[in-house]
Amino acid sequence: MKASRYPLVPRVLHWLMAAIIIPAWTLGFVAGRILPASASGSRHLLLGVHREIASSIVILIVLRLAWRATHRPPVLPDCVPEDQRVAARALQCVMYLLMLTTPLTGWLMSSAYGKTVPVLWVGRLPALIGSSELAAPVIGVAHQFSAWALGVLMFGHIIAALLHRFGRRDSVLDMML
């Protein structure tokens, strides 16, 4: 594979975000949907690791958005039809929004449950709101909804990248990475 002609900074941020979001999503899914409630020790451990790594996503997405605000995205090749260009940009905006709202709703939910949010085993984020038994489950639903939507779009993003690489054999994957 030839070296990418796109800048290193967005590619590194892209890979860091993927390296954190995919495991964080998987840990949240396993702890919340697969493990039985009786496995509370395992659930607690997985959710703790989920919080530790997912909290760093906010920092990475802010850095990525700052880069995007100051640098134009690469132009899609001419072989990509205009409707797909529009759809790609719209879905990219939605993914950025979900990559920001998912960890923020998780942070809000933890705050509403009276829990602190650790960051990569080196610090803690301050509570965004006070403890609230009424707000916590509602925020939890928003967190789960945004996480599911993000998971579906991430899966679609990966499938699209593979289709471009192996189906169309164009340079779109290089731009996505």
Coordinates of N, CA and C in Angstrom, one line a residue:
M1 N 0.8 -1.2 0.0 CA 0.0 0.0 0.0 C 0.9 1.2 0.0
K2 N 0.5 2.2 -0.8 CA 1.3 3.4 -0.9 C 1.1 4.3 0.3
A3 N 2.1 5.2 0.6 CA 1.9 6.1 1.8 C 0.8 7.1 1.5
S4 N 0.1 7.4 2.5 CA -1.0 8.3 2.4 C -0.5 9.7 2.1
R5 N -1.2 10.5 1.3 CA -0.8 11.9 1.0 C -1.5 12.8 1.9
Y6 N -2.2 12.4 2.9 CA -3.0 13.2 3.8 C -2.2 13.4 5.1
P7 N -2.3 14.6 5.7 CA -1.5 14.9 6.9 C -1.6 13.9 8.0
L8 N -0.5 13.8 8.7 CA -0.3 12.8 9.8 C -1.3 13.1 11.0
V9 N -1.4 14.4 11.3 CA -2.2 14.7 12.5 C -3.6 14.1 12.5
P10 N -4.4 14.4 11.4 CA -5.8 13.8 11.5 C -5.8 12.3 11.4
R11 N -4.8 11.7 10.8 CA -4.8 10.2 10.7 C -4.5 9.7 12.1
V12 N -3.5 10.3 12.8 CA -3.2 9.8 14.2 C -4.4 10.0 15.1
L13 N -5.1 11.2 15.0 CA -6.3 11.4 15.8 C -7.4 10.4 15.5
H14 N -7.5 10.1 14.2 CA -8.5 9.1 13.7 C -8.3 7.7 14.3
W15 N -7.0 7.3 14.3 CA -6.7 6.0 14.8 C -6.8 5.9 16.3
L16 N -6.4 7.0 17.0 CA -6.5 7.1 18.5 C -8.0 7.0 18.9
M17 N -8.8 7.8 18.2 CA -10.2 7.7 18.5 C -10.8 6.3 18.2
A18 N -10.5 5.7 17.1 CA -11.0 4.4 16.9 C -10.5 3.4 17.9
A19 N -9.2 3.5 18.3 CA -8.6 2.6 19.3 C -9.2 2.8 20.7
I20 N -9.9 3.9 20.9 CA -10.6 4.1 22.2 C -12.1 3.9 22.1
I21 N -12.7 4.4 21.0 CA -14.2 4.3 20.9 C -14.6 2.9 20.7
I22 N -13.9 2.1 19.9 CA -14.4 0.7 19.6 C -14.3 -0.1 20.9
P23 N -13.2 -0.1 21.7 CA -13.2 -0.9 22.9 C -14.2 -0.3 24.0
A24 N -14.3 1.0 24.0 CA -15.2 1.6 25.0 C -16.6 1.2 24.7
W25 N -17.0 1.2 23.4 CA -18.3 0.8 23.0 C -18.6 -0.7 23.3
T26 N -17.6 -1.5 23.0 CA -17.7 -2.9 23.3 C -17.8 -3.2 24.8
L27 N -17.0 -2.6 25.6 CA -17.1 -2.8 27.0 C -18.5 -2.3 27.6
G28 N -19.0 -1.2 27.1 CA -20.3 -0.7 27.5 C -21.4 -1.7 27.1
F29 N -21.3 -2.2 25.9 CA -22.3 -3.2 25.4 C -22.2 -4.5 26.2
V30 N -21.0 -5.0 26.5 CA -20.9 -6.3 27.2 C -21.4 -6.1 28.6
A31 N -21.0 -5.0 29.3 CA -21.4 -4.8 30.7 C -22.9 -4.5 30.8
G32 N -23.4 -3.8 29.8 CA -24.8 -3.3 29.9 C -25.8 -4.3 29.3
R33 N -25.4 -5.1 28.4 CA -26.4 -5.9 27.7 C -26.1 -7.4 27.7
I34 N -24.9 -7.8 27.9 CA -24.6 -9.3 27.8 C -24.4 -9.9 29.2
L35 N -23.7 -9.2 30.1 CA -23.5 -9.8 31.4 C -24.8 -9.8 32.2
P36 N -25.1 -10.9 32.9 CA -26.3 -10.8 33.8 C -26.1 -9.9 35.0
A37 N -27.2 -9.4 35.5 CA -27.2 -8.5 36.6 C -26.4 -9.2 37.8
S38 N -26.5 -10.5 37.9 CA -25.9 -11.2 39.0 C -24.3 -11.2 38.9
A39 N -23.8 -10.8 37.8 CA -22.3 -10.7 37.6 C -21.9 -9.3 37.9
S40 N -22.3 -8.8 39.1 CA -22.1 -7.4 39.4 C -20.6 -7.0 39.5
G41 N -19.8 -7.9 40.0 CA -18.4 -7.6 40.1 C -17.7 -7.4 38.8
S42 N -18.1 -8.3 37.9 CA -17.6 -8.2 36.5 C -18.1 -7.0 35.8
R43 N -19.4 -6.7 36.0 CA -20.0 -5.5 35.4 C -19.4 -4.3 35.9
H44 N -19.2 -4.2 37.2 CA -18.5 -3.0 37.8 C -17.1 -2.8 37.3
L45 N -16.4 -3.9 37.1 CA -15.0 -3.8 36.6 C -15.0 -3.3 35.1
L46 N -15.9 -3.9 34.3 CA -16.0 -3.5 32.9 C -16.4 -2.1 32.7
L47 N -17.4 -1.7 33.5 CA -17.9 -0.3 33.4 C -16.9 0.7 33.9
G48 N -16.1 0.3 34.9 CA -15.0 1.1 35.4 C -13.9 1.4 34.3
V49 N -13.6 0.3 33.6 CA -12.6 0.5 32.5 C -13.2 1.3 31.4
H50 N -14.5 1.0 31.1 CA -15.3 1.8 30.1 C -15.2 3.3 30.4
R51 N -15.5 3.7 31.6 CA -15.4 5.1 32.0 C -14.0 5.7 31.9
E52 N -13.0 4.9 32.3 CA -11.6 5.3 32.3 C -11.2 5.7 30.9
I53 N -11.5 4.8 29.9 CA -11.0 5.1 28.5 C -12.0 6.0 27.8
A54 N -13.3 5.9 28.0 CA -14.3 6.7 27.2 C -14.2 8.2 27.5
S55 N -13.8 8.5 28.7 CA -13.7 9.9 29.1 C -12.6 10.7 28.3
S56 N -11.6 10.0 27.8 CA -10.6 10.6 27.0 C -11.1 11.0 25.6
I57 N -12.2 10.4 25.1 CA -12.8 10.7 23.8 C -13.2 12.2 23.7
V58 N -13.7 12.8 24.7 CA -14.0 14.2 24.7 C -12.8 15.0 24.3
I59 N -11.7 14.7 24.9 CA -10.5 15.5 24.6 C -10.1 15.3 23.1
L60 N -10.1 14.0 22.7 CA -9.7 13.7 21.3 C -10.6 14.3 20.3
I61 N -11.9 14.3 20.5 CA -12.9 14.8 19.5 C -12.7 16.3 19.5
V62 N -12.5 17.0 20.6 CA -12.3 18.5 20.6 C -11.0 18.8 19.7
L63 N -9.9 18.0 19.9 CA -8.7 18.2 19.1 C -9.0 17.9 17.6
R64 N -9.8 16.9 17.3 CA -10.1 16.6 15.9 C -11.0 17.7 15.3
L65 N -11.9 18.2 16.1 CA -12.8 19.3 15.6 C -12.0 20.6 15.4
A66 N -11.0 20.8 16.3 CA -10.2 22.0 16.1 C -9.3 21.9 14.8
W67 N -8.8 20.7 14.5 CA -8.1 20.4 13.3 C -9.0 20.7 12.1
R68 N -10.2 20.1 12.2 CA -11.1 20.2 11.1 C -11.6 21.6 10.8
A69 N -11.7 22.4 11.9 CA -12.1 23.8 11.7 C -11.0 24.7 11.1
T70 N -9.7 24.2 11.2 CA -8.6 25.0 10.6 C -8.0 24.4 9.3
H71 N -8.5 23.2 8.9 CA -8.0 22.5 7.7 C -9.2 22.0 6.9
R72 N -9.1 22.2 5.6 CA -10.1 21.6 4.7 C -10.0 20.1 4.6
P73 N -11.1 19.4 4.6 CA -11.0 18.0 4.4 C -10.6 17.7 3.0
P74 N -10.0 16.5 2.8 CA -9.6 16.2 1.4 C -10.8 16.0 0.5
V75 N -10.6 16.4 -0.8 CA -11.7 16.3 -1.7 C -11.9 14.9 -2.2
L76 N -13.1 14.4 -2.2 CA -13.4 13.1 -2.7 C -13.1 12.9 -4.2
P77 N -12.6 11.8 -4.6 CA -12.3 11.6 -6.0 C -13.5 11.8 -6.9
D78 N -13.3 12.1 -8.2 CA -14.3 12.4 -9.1 C -15.3 11.2 -9.4
C79 N -14.7 10.0 -9.1 CA -15.6 8.8 -9.3 C -16.7 8.7 -8.3
V80 N -16.7 9.5 -7.2 CA -17.8 9.4 -6.2 C -18.9 10.4 -6.7
P81 N -20.1 9.8 -6.9 CA -21.2 10.7 -7.3 C -21.6 11.8 -6.3
E82 N -22.2 12.8 -6.8 CA -22.5 14.0 -5.9 C -23.4 13.6 -4.8
D83 N -24.4 12.8 -5.0 CA -25.3 12.4 -3.9 C -24.5 11.6 -2.8
Q84 N -23.5 10.8 -3.2 CA -22.7 10.1 -2.2 C -21.8 11.1 -1.5
R85 N -21.3 12.1 -2.2 CA -20.5 13.1 -1.5 C -21.3 13.8 -0.4
V86 N -22.5 14.2 -0.7 CA -23.3 14.9 0.2 C -23.6 14.0 1.4
A87 N -24.0 12.7 1.1 CA -24.3 11.8 2.2 C -23.1 11.5 3.0
A88 N -21.9 11.4 2.4 CA -20.7 11.2 3.2 C -20.4 12.3 4.2
R89 N -20.5 13.5 3.7 CA -20.3 14.7 4.6 C -21.3 14.8 5.7
A90 N -22.6 14.5 5.3 CA -23.7 14.6 6.3 C -23.4 13.5 7.4
L91 N -23.1 12.3 7.0 CA -22.9 11.2 8.0 C -21.6 11.5 8.8
Q92 N -20.6 12.2 8.2 CA -19.4 12.5 8.9 C -19.8 13.5 10.1
C93 N -20.6 14.5 9.7 CA -21.1 15.5 10.7 C -21.9 14.8 11.8
V94 N -22.7 13.9 11.5 CA -23.5 13.1 12.5 C -22.6 12.3 13.4
M95 N -21.6 11.7 12.8 CA -20.6 10.9 13.6 C -19.9 11.8 14.6
Y96 N -19.4 12.9 14.1 CA -18.7 13.9 15.0 C -19.7 14.3 16.1
L97 N -20.9 14.6 15.8 CA -21.9 14.9 16.8 C -22.1 13.8 17.9
L98 N -22.2 12.6 17.4 CA -22.4 11.4 18.3 C -21.1 11.1 19.1
M99 N -19.9 11.3 18.5 CA -18.7 11.1 19.2 C -18.5 12.1 20.3
L100 N -19.2 13.2 20.2 CA -19.2 14.2 21.3 C -20.3 14.0 22.3
T101 N -21.5 13.7 21.8 CA -22.6 13.6 22.7 C -22.6 12.3 23.5
T102 N -22.1 11.2 22.9 CA -22.1 9.9 23.6 C -21.2 10.0 24.9
P103 N -20.0 10.5 24.9 CA -19.2 10.6 26.1 C -19.8 11.7 27.0
L104 N -20.3 12.8 26.5 CA -20.9 13.8 27.3 C -22.1 13.3 28.1
T105 N -23.0 12.6 27.4 CA -24.1 12.0 28.1 C -23.7 11.0 29.2
G106 N -22.6 10.2 28.9 CA -22.1 9.3 29.9 C -21.6 10.0 31.1
W107 N -20.9 11.2 30.8 CA -20.4 12.0 31.9 C -21.5 12.6 32.7
L108 N -22.6 13.1 32.0 CA -23.8 13.6 32.7 C -24.4 12.5 33.5
M109 N -24.6 11.3 32.9 CA -25.2 10.2 33.6 C -24.5 9.8 34.9
S110 N -23.1 9.7 34.8 CA -22.3 9.4 36.0 C -22.5 10.5 37.0
S111 N -22.5 11.7 36.6 CA -22.7 12.8 37.6 C -24.1 12.7 38.2
A112 N -25.1 12.4 37.5 CA -26.4 12.3 38.0 C -26.6 11.1 39.0
Y113 N -25.8 10.1 38.8 CA -25.8 8.9 39.7 C -24.8 9.2 40.9
G114 N -24.2 10.3 40.9 CA -23.3 10.7 42.0 C -21.9 10.0 41.9
K115 N -21.5 9.6 40.7 CA -20.2 8.9 40.5 C -19.3 9.9 39.8
T116 N -18.0 9.8 40.2 CA -17.0 10.6 39.5 C -16.6 9.9 38.2
V117 N -16.1 10.7 37.3 CA -15.6 10.1 36.0 C -14.1 10.2 35.9
P118 N -13.5 9.0 36.0 CA -12.0 8.9 35.9 C -11.5 9.1 34.5
V119 N -10.3 9.5 34.3 CA -9.7 9.7 33.0 C -8.4 9.0 33.0
L120 N -8.4 7.9 32.2 CA -7.1 7.1 32.0 C -6.3 6.9 33.2
W121 N -6.9 6.6 34.3 CA -6.2 6.3 35.6 C -5.3 7.4 36.1
V122 N -5.5 8.6 35.6 CA -4.6 9.7 36.1 C -5.3 10.9 36.7
G123 N -6.6 10.9 36.5 CA -7.4 12.1 37.1 C -8.8 11.8 37.1
R124 N -9.6 12.8 37.5 CA -11.1 12.7 37.5 C -11.7 14.0 36.9
L125 N -12.8 13.8 36.2 CA -13.5 14.9 35.7 C -14.5 15.4 36.8
P126 N -14.7 16.7 36.8 CA -15.7 17.2 37.8 C -17.1 16.8 37.4
A127 N -18.0 16.8 38.4 CA -19.4 16.5 38.1 C -20.0 17.7 37.2
L128 N -20.8 17.3 36.2 CA -21.4 18.3 35.4 C -22.7 18.8 36.0
I129 N -23.4 17.9 36.7 CA -24.6 18.2 37.4 C -24.6 17.5 38.8
G130 N -25.5 18.0 39.6 CA -25.7 17.3 40.9 C -26.3 16.0 40.8
S131 N -26.2 15.2 41.9 CA -26.9 13.9 41.9 C -28.4 14.0 41.8
S132 N -29.0 13.2 40.9 CA -30.4 13.3 40.7 C -31.0 11.9 40.3
E133 N -31.8 11.3 41.2 CA -32.3 10.0 40.9 C -33.3 10.1 39.7
L134 N -33.9 11.2 39.5 CA -34.9 11.4 38.4 C -34.2 11.6 37.0
A135 N -33.1 12.4 37.0 CA -32.5 12.7 35.8 C -31.6 11.5 35.3
A136 N -31.0 10.8 36.2 CA -30.0 9.8 35.8 C -30.5 8.8 34.8
P137 N -31.7 8.2 35.0 CA -32.2 7.2 34.0 C -32.5 7.8 32.7
V138 N -33.0 9.0 32.7 CA -33.4 9.7 31.4 C -32.1 10.0 30.6
I139 N -31.1 10.5 31.3 CA -29.8 10.7 30.7 C -29.2 9.4 30.2
G140 N -29.4 8.3 31.0 CA -28.9 7.0 30.6 C -29.5 6.5 29.3
V141 N -30.8 6.8 29.1 CA -31.4 6.5 27.8 C -30.8 7.3 26.7
A142 N -30.6 8.5 26.9 CA -29.9 9.4 25.9 C -28.5 8.8 25.5
H143 N -27.8 8.4 26.6 CA -26.5 7.9 26.4 C -26.5 6.6 25.6
Q144 N -27.4 5.7 25.9 CA -27.6 4.4 25.2 C -28.0 4.7 23.7
F145 N -28.9 5.6 23.5 CA -29.4 5.9 22.2 C -28.2 6.4 21.3
S146 N -27.5 7.4 21.9 CA -26.4 7.9 21.1 C -25.3 6.9 20.9
A147 N -25.0 6.0 21.9 CA -24.0 5.0 21.7 C -24.4 4.0 20.6
W148 N -25.7 3.6 20.6 CA -26.2 2.7 19.6 C -26.1 3.3 18.2
A149 N -26.5 4.5 18.1 CA -26.4 5.2 16.8 C -25.0 5.3 16.3
L150 N -24.1 5.7 17.3 CA -22.7 5.8 16.9 C -22.1 4.4 16.5
G151 N -22.5 3.3 17.2 CA -22.1 2.0 16.9 C -22.5 1.6 15.5
V152 N -23.7 1.9 15.1 CA -24.3 1.6 13.8 C -23.5 2.4 12.7
L153 N -23.3 3.6 13.0 CA -22.5 4.5 12.0 C -21.0 4.0 11.9
M154 N -20.4 3.7 13.0 CA -19.1 3.2 13.0 C -19.0 1.9 12.1
F155 N -19.9 1.0 12.4 CA -19.9 -0.2 11.6 C -20.1 0.1 10.1
G156 N -21.0 1.0 9.8 CA -21.2 1.4 8.4 C -19.9 2.1 7.8
H157 N -19.3 2.8 8.6 CA -18.0 3.5 8.2 C -16.9 2.5 7.8
I158 N -16.8 1.5 8.7 CA -15.9 0.4 8.4 C -16.2 -0.4 7.1
I159 N -17.5 -0.7 7.0 CA -17.9 -1.4 5.8 C -17.7 -0.6 4.5
A160 N -18.0 0.7 4.6 CA -17.8 1.6 3.5 C -16.3 1.7 3.1
A161 N -15.5 1.8 4.1 CA -14.0 1.8 3.9 C -13.6 0.5 3.2
L162 N -14.0 -0.6 3.6 CA -13.7 -1.9 3.0 C -14.2 -2.0 1.6
L163 N -15.4 -1.5 1.4 CA -16.0 -1.6 0.0 C -15.2 -0.7 -1.0
H164 N -14.8 0.5 -0.5 CA -14.0 1.4 -1.3 C -12.6 0.7 -1.6
R165 N -12.0 0.1 -0.6 CA -10.7 -0.5 -0.9 C -10.8 -1.7 -1.8
F166 N -11.7 -2.6 -1.5 CA -11.7 -3.9 -2.1 C -12.7 -4.0 -3.3
G167 N -13.8 -3.2 -3.2 CA -14.8 -3.2 -4.2 C -14.5 -2.3 -5.3
R168 N -14.5 -1.0 -5.0 CA -14.2 0.0 -6.0 C -12.7 0.2 -6.3
R169 N -11.9 -0.1 -5.4 CA -10.4 0.0 -5.5 C -10.0 1.5 -5.8
D170 N -10.7 2.4 -5.1 CA -10.4 3.8 -5.3 C -9.6 4.3 -4.1
S171 N -9.3 5.6 -4.0 CA -8.5 6.2 -3.0 C -9.3 6.7 -1.7
V172 N -10.6 6.4 -1.7 CA -11.4 6.9 -0.6 C -10.9 6.4 0.8
L173 N -10.5 5.1 0.8 CA -10.1 4.6 2.1 C -8.9 5.4 2.6
D174 N -8.0 5.8 1.8 CA -6.8 6.6 2.2 C -7.3 7.9 2.9
M175 N -8.4 8.4 2.4 CA -8.9 9.7 2.9 C -9.6 9.4 4.2
M176 N -10.2 8.2 4.4 CA -10.9 7.9 5.6 C -9.9 7.6 6.8
L177 N -8.7 7.2 6.4 CA -7.7 6.8 7.4 C -6.8 8.0 7.6

